[in-house]
Coordinates of C-alpha atoms in Angstrom, one line a residue:
X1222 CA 102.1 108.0 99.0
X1223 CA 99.5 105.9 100.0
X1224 CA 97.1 107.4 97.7
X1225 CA 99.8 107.7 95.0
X1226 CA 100.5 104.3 94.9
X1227 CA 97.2 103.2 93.6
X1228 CA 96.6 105.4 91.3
X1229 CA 100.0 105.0 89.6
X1230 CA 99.6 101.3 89.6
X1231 CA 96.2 101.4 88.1
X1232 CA 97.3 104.1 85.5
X1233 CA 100.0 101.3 84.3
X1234 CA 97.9 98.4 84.4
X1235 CA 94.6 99.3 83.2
X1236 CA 95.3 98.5 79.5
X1237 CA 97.0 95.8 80.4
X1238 CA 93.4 94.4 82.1
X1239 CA 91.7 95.7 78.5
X1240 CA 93.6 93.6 76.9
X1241 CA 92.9 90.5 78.8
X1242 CA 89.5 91.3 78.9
X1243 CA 89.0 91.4 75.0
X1244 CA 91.6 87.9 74.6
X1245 CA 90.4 86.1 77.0
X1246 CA 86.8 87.4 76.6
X1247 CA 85.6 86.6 79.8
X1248 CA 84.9 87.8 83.3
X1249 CA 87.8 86.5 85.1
X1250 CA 89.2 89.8 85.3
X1251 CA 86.5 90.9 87.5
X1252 CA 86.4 88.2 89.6
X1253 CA 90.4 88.6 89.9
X1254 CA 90.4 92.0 90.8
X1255 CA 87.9 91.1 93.8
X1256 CA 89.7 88.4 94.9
X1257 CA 93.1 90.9 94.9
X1258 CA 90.9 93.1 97.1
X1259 CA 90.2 90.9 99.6
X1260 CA 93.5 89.7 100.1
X1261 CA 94.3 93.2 101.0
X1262 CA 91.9 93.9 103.3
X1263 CA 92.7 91.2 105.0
X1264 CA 96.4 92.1 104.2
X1265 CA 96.3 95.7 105.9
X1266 CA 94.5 93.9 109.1
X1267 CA 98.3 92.3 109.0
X1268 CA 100.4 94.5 108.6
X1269 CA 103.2 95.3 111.1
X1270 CA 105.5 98.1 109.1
X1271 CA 104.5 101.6 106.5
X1272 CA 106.7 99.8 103.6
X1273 CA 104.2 96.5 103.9
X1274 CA 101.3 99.1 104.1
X1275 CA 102.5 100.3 100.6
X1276 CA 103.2 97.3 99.0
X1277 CA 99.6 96.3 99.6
X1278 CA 98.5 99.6 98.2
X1279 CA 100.3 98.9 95.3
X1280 CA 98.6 95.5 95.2
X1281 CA 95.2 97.1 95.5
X1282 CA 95.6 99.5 92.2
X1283 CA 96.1 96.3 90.9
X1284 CA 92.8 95.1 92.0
X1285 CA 91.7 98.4 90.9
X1286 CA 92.6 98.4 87.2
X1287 CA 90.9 94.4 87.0
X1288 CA 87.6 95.1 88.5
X1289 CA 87.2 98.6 87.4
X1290 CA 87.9 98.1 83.9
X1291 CA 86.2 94.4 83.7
X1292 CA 82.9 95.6 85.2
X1293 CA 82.9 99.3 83.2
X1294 CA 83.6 97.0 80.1
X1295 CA 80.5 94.5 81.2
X1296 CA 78.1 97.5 81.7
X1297 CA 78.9 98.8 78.6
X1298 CA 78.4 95.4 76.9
X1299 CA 75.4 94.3 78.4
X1300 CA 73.6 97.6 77.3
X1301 CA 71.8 98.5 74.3
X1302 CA 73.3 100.6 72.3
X1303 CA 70.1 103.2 72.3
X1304 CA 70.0 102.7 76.2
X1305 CA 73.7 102.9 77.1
X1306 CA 74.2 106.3 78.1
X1307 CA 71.2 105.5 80.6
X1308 CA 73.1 102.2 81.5
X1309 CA 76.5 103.9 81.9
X1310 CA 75.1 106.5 84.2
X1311 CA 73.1 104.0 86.6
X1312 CA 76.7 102.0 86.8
X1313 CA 78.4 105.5 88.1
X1314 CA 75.6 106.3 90.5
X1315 CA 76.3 102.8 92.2
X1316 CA 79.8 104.1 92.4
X1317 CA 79.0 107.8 93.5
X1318 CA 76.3 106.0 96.2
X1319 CA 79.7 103.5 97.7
X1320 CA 82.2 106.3 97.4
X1321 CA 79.9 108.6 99.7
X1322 CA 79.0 106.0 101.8
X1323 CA 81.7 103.6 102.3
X1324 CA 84.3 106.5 103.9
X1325 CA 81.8 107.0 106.8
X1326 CA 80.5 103.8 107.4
X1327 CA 84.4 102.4 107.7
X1328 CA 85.4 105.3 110.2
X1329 CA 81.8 104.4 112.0
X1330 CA 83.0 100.7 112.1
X1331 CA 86.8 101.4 112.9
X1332 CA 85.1 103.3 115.9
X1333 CA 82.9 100.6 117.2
X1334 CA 84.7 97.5 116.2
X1335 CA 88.1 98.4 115.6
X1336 CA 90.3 98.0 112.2
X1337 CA 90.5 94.1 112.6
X1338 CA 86.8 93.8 112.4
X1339 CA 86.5 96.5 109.8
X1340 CA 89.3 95.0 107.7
X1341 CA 87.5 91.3 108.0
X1342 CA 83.9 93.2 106.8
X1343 CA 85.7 94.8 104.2
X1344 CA 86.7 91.1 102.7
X1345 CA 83.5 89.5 103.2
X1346 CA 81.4 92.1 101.2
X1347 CA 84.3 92.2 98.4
X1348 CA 83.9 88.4 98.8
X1349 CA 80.2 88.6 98.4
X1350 CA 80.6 90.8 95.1
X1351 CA 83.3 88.0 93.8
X1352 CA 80.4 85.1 93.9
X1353 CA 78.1 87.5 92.2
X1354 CA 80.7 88.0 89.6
X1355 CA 81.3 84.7 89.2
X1356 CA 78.0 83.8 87.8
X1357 CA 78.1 86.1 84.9
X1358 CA 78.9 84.8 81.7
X1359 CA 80.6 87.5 79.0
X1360 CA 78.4 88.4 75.5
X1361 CA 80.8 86.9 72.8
X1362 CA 81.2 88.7 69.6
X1363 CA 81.0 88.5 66.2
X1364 CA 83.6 84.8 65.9
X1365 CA 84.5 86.1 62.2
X1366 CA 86.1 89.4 63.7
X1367 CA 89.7 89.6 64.0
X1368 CA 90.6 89.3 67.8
X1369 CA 93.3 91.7 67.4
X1370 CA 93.9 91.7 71.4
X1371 CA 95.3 95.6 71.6
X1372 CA 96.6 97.0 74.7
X1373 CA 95.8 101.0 73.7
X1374 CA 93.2 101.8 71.7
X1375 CA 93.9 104.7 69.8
X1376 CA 90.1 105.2 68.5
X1377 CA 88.8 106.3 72.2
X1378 CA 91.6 109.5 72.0
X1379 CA 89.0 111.8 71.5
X1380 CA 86.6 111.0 74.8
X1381 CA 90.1 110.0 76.6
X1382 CA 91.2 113.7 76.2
X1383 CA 87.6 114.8 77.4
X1384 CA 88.0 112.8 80.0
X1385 CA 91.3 114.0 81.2
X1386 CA 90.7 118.0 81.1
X1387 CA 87.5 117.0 83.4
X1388 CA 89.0 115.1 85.4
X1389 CA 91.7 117.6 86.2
X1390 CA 88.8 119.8 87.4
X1391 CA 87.8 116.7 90.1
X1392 CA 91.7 116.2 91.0
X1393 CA 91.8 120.4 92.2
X1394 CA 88.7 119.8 94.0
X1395 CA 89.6 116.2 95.5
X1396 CA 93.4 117.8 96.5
X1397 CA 92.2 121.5 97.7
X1398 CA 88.8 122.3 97.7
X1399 CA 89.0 121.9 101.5
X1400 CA 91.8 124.0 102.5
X1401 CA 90.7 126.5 99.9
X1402 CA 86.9 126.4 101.7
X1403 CA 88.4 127.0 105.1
X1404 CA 90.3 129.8 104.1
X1405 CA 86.9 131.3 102.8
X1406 CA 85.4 131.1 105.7
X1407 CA 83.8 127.9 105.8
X1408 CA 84.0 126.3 109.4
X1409 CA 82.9 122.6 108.2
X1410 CA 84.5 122.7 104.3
X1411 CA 83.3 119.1 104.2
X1412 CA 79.8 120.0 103.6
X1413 CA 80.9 121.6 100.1
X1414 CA 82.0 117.8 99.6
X1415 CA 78.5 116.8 100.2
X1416 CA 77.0 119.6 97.7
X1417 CA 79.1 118.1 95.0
X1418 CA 78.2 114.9 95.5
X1419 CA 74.6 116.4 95.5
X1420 CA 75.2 117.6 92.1
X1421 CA 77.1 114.2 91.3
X1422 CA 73.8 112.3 92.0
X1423 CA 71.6 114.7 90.4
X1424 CA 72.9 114.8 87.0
X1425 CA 73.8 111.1 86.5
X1426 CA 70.3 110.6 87.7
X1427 CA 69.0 112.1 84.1
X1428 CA 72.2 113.1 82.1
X1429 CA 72.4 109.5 80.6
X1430 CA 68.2 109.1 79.7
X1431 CA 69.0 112.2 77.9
X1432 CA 72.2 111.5 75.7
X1433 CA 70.5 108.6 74.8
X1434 CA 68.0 111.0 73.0
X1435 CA 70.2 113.9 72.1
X1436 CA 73.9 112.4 71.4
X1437 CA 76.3 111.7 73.6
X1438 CA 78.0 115.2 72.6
X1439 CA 74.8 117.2 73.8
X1440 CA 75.8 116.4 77.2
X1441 CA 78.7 115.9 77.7
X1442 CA 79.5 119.7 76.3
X1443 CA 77.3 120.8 78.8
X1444 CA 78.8 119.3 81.6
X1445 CA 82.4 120.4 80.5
X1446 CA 81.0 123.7 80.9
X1447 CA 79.2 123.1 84.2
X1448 CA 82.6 121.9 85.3
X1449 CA 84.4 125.0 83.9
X1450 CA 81.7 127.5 86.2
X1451 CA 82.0 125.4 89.0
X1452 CA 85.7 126.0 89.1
X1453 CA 85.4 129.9 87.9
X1454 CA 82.6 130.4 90.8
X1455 CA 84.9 128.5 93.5
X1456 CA 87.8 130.8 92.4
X1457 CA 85.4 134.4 93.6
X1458 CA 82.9 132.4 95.9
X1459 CA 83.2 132.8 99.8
X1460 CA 81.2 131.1 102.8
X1461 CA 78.0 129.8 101.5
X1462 CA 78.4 130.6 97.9
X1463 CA 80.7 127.5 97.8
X1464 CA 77.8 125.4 98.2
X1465 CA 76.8 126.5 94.8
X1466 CA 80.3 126.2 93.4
X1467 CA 80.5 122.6 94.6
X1468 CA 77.1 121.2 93.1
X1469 CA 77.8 123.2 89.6
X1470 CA 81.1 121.2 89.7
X1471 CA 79.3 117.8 90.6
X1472 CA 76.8 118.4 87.6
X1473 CA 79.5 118.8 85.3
X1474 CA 81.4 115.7 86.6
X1475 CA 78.6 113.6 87.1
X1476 CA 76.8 114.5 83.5
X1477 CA 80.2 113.9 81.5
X1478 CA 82.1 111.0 82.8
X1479 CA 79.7 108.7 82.5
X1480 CA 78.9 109.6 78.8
X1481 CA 82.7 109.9 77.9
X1482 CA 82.8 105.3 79.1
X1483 CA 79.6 105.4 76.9
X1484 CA 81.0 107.5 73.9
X1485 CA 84.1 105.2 74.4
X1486 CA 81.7 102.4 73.9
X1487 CA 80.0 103.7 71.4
X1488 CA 83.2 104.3 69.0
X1489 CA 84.7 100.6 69.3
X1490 CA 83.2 97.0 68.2
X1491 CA 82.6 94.4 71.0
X1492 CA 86.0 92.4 70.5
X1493 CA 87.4 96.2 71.9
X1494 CA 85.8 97.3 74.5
X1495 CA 88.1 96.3 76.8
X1496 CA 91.1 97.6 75.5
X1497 CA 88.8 100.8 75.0
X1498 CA 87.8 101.1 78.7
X1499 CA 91.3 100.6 79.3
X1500 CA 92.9 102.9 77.4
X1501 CA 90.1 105.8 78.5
X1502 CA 91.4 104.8 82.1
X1503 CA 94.9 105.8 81.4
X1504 CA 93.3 109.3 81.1
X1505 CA 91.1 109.3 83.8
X1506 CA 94.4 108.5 86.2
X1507 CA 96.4 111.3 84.6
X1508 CA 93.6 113.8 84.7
X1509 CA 93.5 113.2 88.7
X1510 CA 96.8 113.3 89.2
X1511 CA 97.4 116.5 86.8
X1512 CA 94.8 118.4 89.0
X1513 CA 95.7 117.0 92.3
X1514 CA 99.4 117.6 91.9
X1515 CA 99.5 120.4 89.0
X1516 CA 97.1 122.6 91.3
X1517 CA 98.7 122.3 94.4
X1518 CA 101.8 123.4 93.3
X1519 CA 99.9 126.2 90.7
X1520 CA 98.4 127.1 94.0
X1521 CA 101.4 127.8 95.9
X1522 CA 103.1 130.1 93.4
X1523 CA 100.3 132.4 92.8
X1524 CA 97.5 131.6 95.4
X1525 CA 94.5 129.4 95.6
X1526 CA 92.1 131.7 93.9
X1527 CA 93.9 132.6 90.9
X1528 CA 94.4 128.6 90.7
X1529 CA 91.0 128.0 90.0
X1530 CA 90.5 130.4 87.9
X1531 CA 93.5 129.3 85.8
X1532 CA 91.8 125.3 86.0
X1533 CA 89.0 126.1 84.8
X1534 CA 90.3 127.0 81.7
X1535 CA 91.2 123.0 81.4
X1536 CA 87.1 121.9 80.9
X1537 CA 86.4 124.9 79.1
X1538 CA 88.7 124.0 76.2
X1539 CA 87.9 120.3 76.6
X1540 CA 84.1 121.3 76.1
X1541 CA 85.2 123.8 73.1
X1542 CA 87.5 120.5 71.6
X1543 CA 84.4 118.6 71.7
X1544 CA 81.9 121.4 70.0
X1545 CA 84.7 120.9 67.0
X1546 CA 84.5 117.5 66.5
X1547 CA 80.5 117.1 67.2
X1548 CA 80.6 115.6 63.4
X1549 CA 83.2 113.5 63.3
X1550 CA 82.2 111.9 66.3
X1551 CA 78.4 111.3 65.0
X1552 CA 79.8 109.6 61.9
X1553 CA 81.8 107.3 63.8
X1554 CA 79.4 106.2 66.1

Protein backbone atom coordinates (compact mmCIF):
# COMPACT_ATOMS: atom_id res chain seq x y z
CA UNK A 1 0.00 0.00 0.00
CA UNK A 2 2.63 2.20 0.80
CA UNK A 3 4.20 1.83 -2.53
CA UNK A 4 0.70 1.75 -4.21
CA UNK A 5 -0.18 4.90 -3.03
CA UNK A 6 2.45 6.83 -4.84
CA UNK A 7 2.23 5.50 -7.81
CA UNK A 8 -1.49 5.82 -8.09
CA UNK A 9 -1.39 9.36 -7.03
CA UNK A 10 1.25 10.22 -9.52
CA UNK A 11 -0.51 8.23 -12.29
CA UNK A 12 -3.59 10.79 -11.63
CA UNK A 13 -1.78 13.83 -11.29
CA UNK A 14 0.97 13.88 -13.75
CA UNK A 15 -1.03 15.49 -16.58
CA UNK A 16 -2.47 17.53 -14.34
CA UNK A 17 1.43 18.99 -13.54
CA UNK A 18 1.74 18.97 -17.76
CA UNK A 19 -0.63 21.17 -17.87
CA UNK A 20 0.48 23.62 -15.42
CA UNK A 21 3.75 23.43 -16.71
CA UNK A 22 2.83 24.51 -20.32
CA UNK A 23 0.03 27.47 -18.84
CA UNK A 24 1.95 28.73 -16.47
CA UNK A 25 5.19 28.19 -18.35
CA UNK A 26 7.42 28.28 -15.69
CA UNK A 27 9.35 26.27 -13.17
CA UNK A 28 7.26 26.55 -10.21
CA UNK A 29 6.20 23.11 -10.60
CA UNK A 30 9.50 21.92 -9.87
CA UNK A 31 10.20 23.96 -7.15
CA UNK A 32 6.59 22.85 -5.74
CA UNK A 33 7.15 19.34 -6.05
CA UNK A 34 10.50 19.82 -3.81
CA UNK A 35 9.05 21.76 -1.39
CA UNK A 36 6.01 18.87 -1.13
CA UNK A 37 8.91 16.46 -0.58
CA UNK A 38 10.36 18.03 2.14
CA UNK A 39 7.38 18.48 4.03
CA UNK A 40 7.14 14.74 3.98
CA UNK A 41 10.22 13.90 5.07
CA UNK A 42 9.91 15.81 7.75
CA UNK A 43 6.24 14.60 7.90
CA UNK A 44 7.13 10.75 8.23
CA UNK A 45 9.82 11.79 11.11
CA UNK A 46 6.13 12.78 12.71
CA UNK A 47 4.17 10.46 12.34
CA UNK A 48 2.49 8.57 15.17
CA UNK A 49 -0.17 6.08 13.29
CA UNK A 50 -0.01 3.68 9.57
CA UNK A 51 -3.17 5.79 8.22
CA UNK A 52 -0.92 9.21 8.68
CA UNK A 53 2.04 7.17 7.12
CA UNK A 54 -0.22 6.84 4.02
CA UNK A 55 -1.65 9.98 3.72
CA UNK A 56 1.89 11.35 3.43
CA UNK A 57 2.56 8.77 0.77
CA UNK A 58 -0.14 9.99 -1.00
CA UNK A 59 1.16 13.49 -0.55
CA UNK A 60 4.63 12.42 -1.86
CA UNK A 61 3.16 11.02 -5.42
CA UNK A 62 2.11 14.37 -5.46
CA UNK A 63 5.47 15.66 -5.08
CA UNK A 64 6.37 13.00 -7.48
CA UNK A 65 4.20 13.93 -10.48
CA UNK A 66 5.46 18.01 -9.98
CA UNK A 67 9.07 17.55 -9.91
CA UNK A 68 9.31 14.56 -12.09
CA UNK A 69 7.39 15.90 -14.88
CA UNK A 70 8.65 19.70 -14.45
CA UNK A 71 12.35 18.64 -14.48
CA UNK A 72 11.83 15.72 -17.47
CA UNK A 73 10.04 18.69 -19.26
CA UNK A 74 13.09 21.22 -18.47
CA UNK A 75 15.71 18.67 -19.77
CA UNK A 76 13.96 18.19 -22.73
CA UNK A 77 13.60 21.88 -23.33
CA UNK A 78 16.87 22.98 -22.57
CA UNK A 79 18.40 20.51 -25.15
CA UNK A 80 19.04 20.77 -28.72
CA UNK A 81 17.10 19.10 -30.72
CA UNK A 82 20.22 17.12 -32.55
CA UNK A 83 21.62 16.53 -28.84
CA UNK A 84 18.50 15.51 -26.95
CA UNK A 85 18.62 11.90 -27.04
CA UNK A 86 22.20 12.46 -25.51
CA UNK A 87 20.64 15.06 -23.01
CA UNK A 88 17.67 12.76 -22.08
CA UNK A 89 19.87 9.94 -21.29
CA UNK A 90 22.50 11.94 -18.98
CA UNK A 91 19.05 13.18 -17.08
CA UNK A 92 18.18 9.21 -16.49
CA UNK A 93 21.67 8.27 -15.52
CA UNK A 94 21.43 11.06 -12.59
CA UNK A 95 18.31 9.13 -11.75
CA UNK A 96 19.67 5.51 -12.19
CA UNK A 97 23.00 6.92 -10.05
CA UNK A 98 20.15 8.27 -6.85
CA UNK A 99 17.90 5.33 -7.12
CA UNK A 100 21.05 2.83 -6.58
CA UNK A 101 22.42 4.89 -4.14
CA UNK A 102 19.92 6.64 -2.07
CA UNK A 103 18.27 3.02 -0.74
CA UNK A 104 21.68 2.13 0.90
CA UNK A 105 22.86 5.22 2.01
CA UNK A 106 19.31 5.86 3.92
CA UNK A 107 19.40 2.23 5.63
CA UNK A 108 23.36 3.13 6.36
CA UNK A 109 22.01 6.42 7.97
CA UNK A 110 18.80 4.90 9.69
CA UNK A 111 21.56 2.56 11.24
CA UNK A 112 23.95 5.19 12.56
CA UNK A 113 21.70 8.06 13.21
CA UNK A 114 18.34 6.81 13.44
CA UNK A 115 15.12 7.74 11.26
CA UNK A 116 14.87 11.36 12.90
CA UNK A 117 18.17 12.25 11.63
CA UNK A 118 17.73 10.45 8.32
CA UNK A 119 14.26 12.00 7.80
CA UNK A 120 15.89 15.77 8.72
CA UNK A 121 18.85 14.92 5.87
CA UNK A 122 16.39 13.81 3.63
CA UNK A 123 14.68 17.54 3.75
CA UNK A 124 17.78 19.37 3.72
CA UNK A 125 19.18 17.85 0.39
CA UNK A 126 15.51 18.08 -1.20
CA UNK A 127 15.83 21.64 0.24
CA UNK A 128 19.14 22.09 -1.34
CA UNK A 129 17.68 20.92 -4.83
CA UNK A 130 14.60 23.51 -4.33
CA UNK A 131 17.16 26.68 -4.25
CA UNK A 132 18.85 25.20 -7.20
CA UNK A 133 15.53 25.00 -8.86
CA UNK A 134 14.59 28.19 -8.02
CA UNK A 135 17.13 29.94 -10.08
CA UNK A 136 16.19 28.55 -13.30
CA UNK A 137 14.29 30.54 -15.53
CA UNK A 138 11.86 28.43 -18.23
CA UNK A 139 12.70 28.94 -22.37
CA UNK A 140 9.46 30.65 -23.51
CA UNK A 141 8.03 29.79 -26.82
CA UNK A 142 6.99 30.97 -29.91
CA UNK A 143 4.32 34.17 -28.17
CA UNK A 144 2.25 33.73 -31.58
CA UNK A 145 1.48 30.00 -30.74
CA UNK A 146 -1.80 29.12 -29.40
CA UNK A 147 -1.36 28.17 -25.69
CA UNK A 148 -3.86 25.58 -25.86
CA UNK A 149 -2.99 24.40 -22.16
CA UNK A 150 -3.97 20.39 -22.75
CA UNK A 151 -4.12 18.08 -19.99
CA UNK A 152 -3.43 14.65 -22.34
CA UNK A 153 -1.67 14.81 -25.26
CA UNK A 154 -2.80 12.54 -27.64
CA UNK A 155 0.26 13.06 -30.15
CA UNK A 156 2.91 11.22 -27.67
CA UNK A 157 0.39 7.77 -27.95
CA UNK A 158 2.76 6.15 -29.89
CA UNK A 159 6.11 6.38 -27.43
CA UNK A 160 3.47 6.27 -24.40
CA UNK A 161 2.43 2.62 -25.62
CA UNK A 162 6.30 1.89 -26.02
CA UNK A 163 6.79 2.95 -22.95
CA UNK A 164 4.12 0.99 -21.20
CA UNK A 165 4.89 -2.71 -22.73
CA UNK A 166 8.62 -1.84 -21.40
CA UNK A 167 7.81 -0.87 -18.52
CA UNK A 168 5.77 -3.83 -17.78
CA UNK A 169 8.98 -5.83 -18.26
CA UNK A 170 10.69 -3.45 -15.17
CA UNK A 171 7.39 -3.82 -13.01
CA UNK A 172 7.90 -8.18 -13.22
CA UNK A 173 11.45 -7.58 -12.45
CA UNK A 174 10.89 -4.78 -9.66
CA UNK A 175 7.86 -7.11 -8.03
CA UNK A 176 9.55 -10.77 -8.53
CA UNK A 177 12.79 -11.05 -9.81
CA UNK A 178 13.93 -11.71 -6.22
CA UNK A 179 11.75 -14.47 -5.13
CA UNK A 180 12.04 -15.89 -8.65
CA UNK A 181 16.21 -15.73 -8.12
CA UNK A 182 16.06 -17.44 -4.80
CA UNK A 183 14.11 -20.09 -5.98
CA UNK A 184 16.87 -20.59 -8.74
CA UNK A 185 19.27 -20.96 -6.53
CA UNK A 186 20.69 -17.73 -5.92
CA UNK A 187 21.62 -17.20 -2.18
CA UNK A 188 21.97 -13.23 -2.45
CA UNK A 189 19.12 -12.52 -5.42
CA UNK A 190 20.05 -8.85 -4.73
CA UNK A 191 23.14 -8.93 -6.74
CA UNK A 192 20.97 -9.70 -9.99
CA UNK A 193 19.57 -6.14 -8.90
CA UNK A 194 22.94 -4.86 -9.15
CA UNK A 195 23.67 -6.56 -12.74
CA UNK A 196 20.64 -4.73 -14.06
CA UNK A 197 21.52 -1.66 -12.87
CA UNK A 198 24.95 -2.49 -14.46
CA UNK A 199 23.24 -2.76 -17.70
CA UNK A 200 21.02 0.36 -16.73
CA UNK A 201 24.23 2.50 -16.57
CA UNK A 202 25.87 0.99 -19.44
CA UNK A 203 23.44 1.61 -22.11
CA UNK A 204 22.21 5.07 -21.09
CA UNK A 205 25.88 5.89 -21.00
CA UNK A 206 25.86 5.64 -25.08
CA UNK A 207 22.23 4.70 -26.17
CA UNK A 208 21.35 8.51 -26.34
CA UNK A 209 24.90 9.77 -28.36
CA UNK A 210 23.68 7.22 -30.72
CA UNK A 211 19.89 7.96 -31.40
CA UNK A 212 21.05 11.24 -31.86
CA UNK A 213 22.81 9.92 -35.01
CA UNK A 214 20.67 7.05 -36.00
CA UNK A 215 16.89 8.03 -34.97
CA UNK A 216 15.38 7.68 -32.06
CA UNK A 217 13.68 4.34 -33.51
CA UNK A 218 17.13 2.68 -34.01
CA UNK A 219 17.37 2.28 -30.46
CA UNK A 220 14.85 2.17 -28.97
CA UNK A 221 13.77 -1.15 -31.17
CA UNK A 222 16.76 -2.52 -29.88
CA UNK A 223 16.30 -2.11 -26.44
CA UNK A 224 12.59 -3.45 -26.70
CA UNK A 225 14.24 -6.44 -27.76
CA UNK A 226 17.09 -6.50 -25.22
CA UNK A 227 14.17 -6.25 -22.79
CA UNK A 228 12.15 -9.04 -24.39
CA UNK A 229 15.64 -11.56 -24.05
CA UNK A 230 16.24 -10.43 -20.73
CA UNK A 231 12.89 -11.65 -19.70
CA UNK A 232 12.97 -14.93 -22.05
CA UNK A 233 16.60 -15.77 -20.51
CA UNK A 234 15.31 -15.15 -16.76
CA UNK A 235 12.35 -17.48 -17.55
CA UNK A 236 15.23 -20.80 -18.43
CA UNK A 237 18.27 -19.11 -16.49
CA UNK A 238 19.35 -20.59 -13.05
CA UNK A 239 22.15 -19.53 -10.43
CA UNK A 240 24.67 -17.37 -12.18
CA UNK A 241 22.99 -17.25 -15.62
CA UNK A 242 20.67 -14.60 -13.97
CA UNK A 243 23.37 -12.31 -13.90
CA UNK A 244 23.25 -12.23 -17.58
CA UNK A 245 19.40 -12.16 -17.63
CA UNK A 246 19.45 -9.08 -15.35
CA UNK A 247 22.01 -6.84 -17.31
CA UNK A 248 20.22 -7.80 -20.88
CA UNK A 249 17.12 -6.50 -19.08
CA UNK A 250 18.85 -3.21 -17.78
CA UNK A 251 20.21 -2.58 -21.51
CA UNK A 252 16.86 -2.81 -22.83
CA UNK A 253 15.42 -0.49 -20.06
CA UNK A 254 18.08 1.87 -19.87
CA UNK A 255 18.52 2.27 -23.95
CA UNK A 256 14.68 2.81 -24.43
CA UNK A 257 13.12 4.90 -21.77
CA UNK A 258 15.17 7.49 -22.05
CA UNK A 259 14.71 7.83 -25.89
CA UNK A 260 10.80 7.16 -25.59
CA UNK A 261 10.87 11.19 -23.05
CA UNK A 262 13.11 12.21 -26.06
CA UNK A 263 10.80 10.88 -28.97
CA UNK A 264 8.00 12.42 -26.79
CA UNK A 265 9.93 15.52 -27.12
CA UNK A 266 10.65 15.27 -30.33
CA UNK A 267 6.85 14.88 -31.63
CA UNK A 268 5.33 18.00 -29.70
CA UNK A 269 6.13 22.02 -30.05
CA UNK A 270 7.60 23.81 -26.89
CA UNK A 271 4.11 25.25 -25.74
CA UNK A 272 3.52 21.02 -25.15
CA UNK A 273 5.97 19.50 -23.68
CA UNK A 274 4.54 19.52 -20.56
CA UNK A 275 1.34 18.14 -21.21
CA UNK A 276 3.53 15.60 -23.37
CA UNK A 277 5.85 14.52 -20.46
CA UNK A 278 2.73 14.23 -18.73
CA UNK A 279 0.69 12.30 -20.60
CA UNK A 280 3.81 9.74 -21.39
CA UNK A 281 3.79 9.48 -17.49
CA UNK A 282 0.39 8.16 -17.31
CA UNK A 283 2.02 5.19 -19.21
CA UNK A 284 4.96 4.77 -17.47
CA UNK A 285 2.70 4.32 -14.02
CA UNK A 286 0.47 1.77 -15.74
CA UNK A 287 3.25 -0.11 -17.32
CA UNK A 288 4.67 -0.66 -13.57
CA UNK A 289 1.74 -1.47 -12.12
CA UNK A 290 0.59 -3.91 -15.00
CA UNK A 291 3.94 -5.90 -14.52
CA UNK A 292 4.18 -5.65 -10.82
CA UNK A 293 0.58 -6.68 -10.18
CA UNK A 294 -0.37 -8.51 -13.66
CA UNK A 295 2.83 -10.84 -12.99
CA UNK A 296 2.36 -11.66 -9.66
CA UNK A 297 -0.88 -12.91 -9.94
CA UNK A 298 0.21 -14.62 -13.80
CA UNK A 299 2.84 -16.08 -11.57
CA UNK A 300 0.72 -17.73 -9.21
CA UNK A 301 -1.66 -19.48 -11.61
CA UNK A 302 0.91 -21.09 -13.76
CA UNK A 303 4.42 -20.60 -12.06
CA UNK A 304 7.16 -18.07 -12.20
CA UNK A 305 8.93 -19.37 -15.13
CA UNK A 306 6.24 -19.73 -17.58
CA UNK A 307 5.45 -15.94 -16.28
CA UNK A 308 8.32 -14.61 -17.84
CA UNK A 309 8.25 -16.23 -20.61
CA UNK A 310 4.63 -15.13 -21.17
CA UNK A 311 6.03 -11.13 -20.28
CA UNK A 312 8.27 -11.08 -22.49
CA UNK A 313 6.03 -11.29 -25.13
CA UNK A 314 4.90 -7.60 -23.87
CA UNK A 315 8.39 -5.71 -25.31
CA UNK A 316 8.57 -7.97 -28.10
CA UNK A 317 5.40 -6.68 -29.69
CA UNK A 318 6.08 -3.17 -28.43
CA UNK A 319 9.56 -3.40 -30.35
CA UNK A 320 7.61 -5.03 -33.47
CA UNK A 321 4.70 -1.94 -33.00
CA UNK A 322 7.48 0.42 -33.34
CA UNK A 323 9.42 -1.38 -36.51
CA UNK A 324 5.73 -0.56 -38.17
CA UNK A 325 5.51 2.86 -37.62
CA UNK A 326 9.50 3.72 -38.15
CA UNK A 327 7.96 6.12 -41.03
CA UNK A 328 5.44 7.67 -39.61
CA UNK A 329 7.26 8.58 -36.75
CA UNK A 330 10.36 10.05 -38.92
CA UNK A 331 7.80 12.33 -40.73
CA UNK A 332 6.46 13.64 -37.72
CA UNK A 333 9.46 14.49 -36.07
Amino acid sequence: MLIGFIAAVALVTRPLAGWWIDRANSTLPLVAGGLIFAACALGYWQARSVTTLLALRAVTGLAIAFYGTASQTLAANLSPAERRGEAMSLFALALTLSQGFGPPAGVALAARIGYPGLFLTCAVITLVGVAFSAGLHALRPDPTARRRGRVLNWKVLLPGLLLLTLNVAFGVNFALLAVHASRRGLVNPGLVFVAHALGVFAAQSVAGRLSDRLGRLAVIVPGLALAAVGLWVTALAAGAQLFAAGALSGLGLGAAQPLLYALAADLVPLEERGSAVGTIGIFHEIGIVVGAVGGGLLGRSVGLPQMYGIAGTVPASGAILALLATRRVRSRA
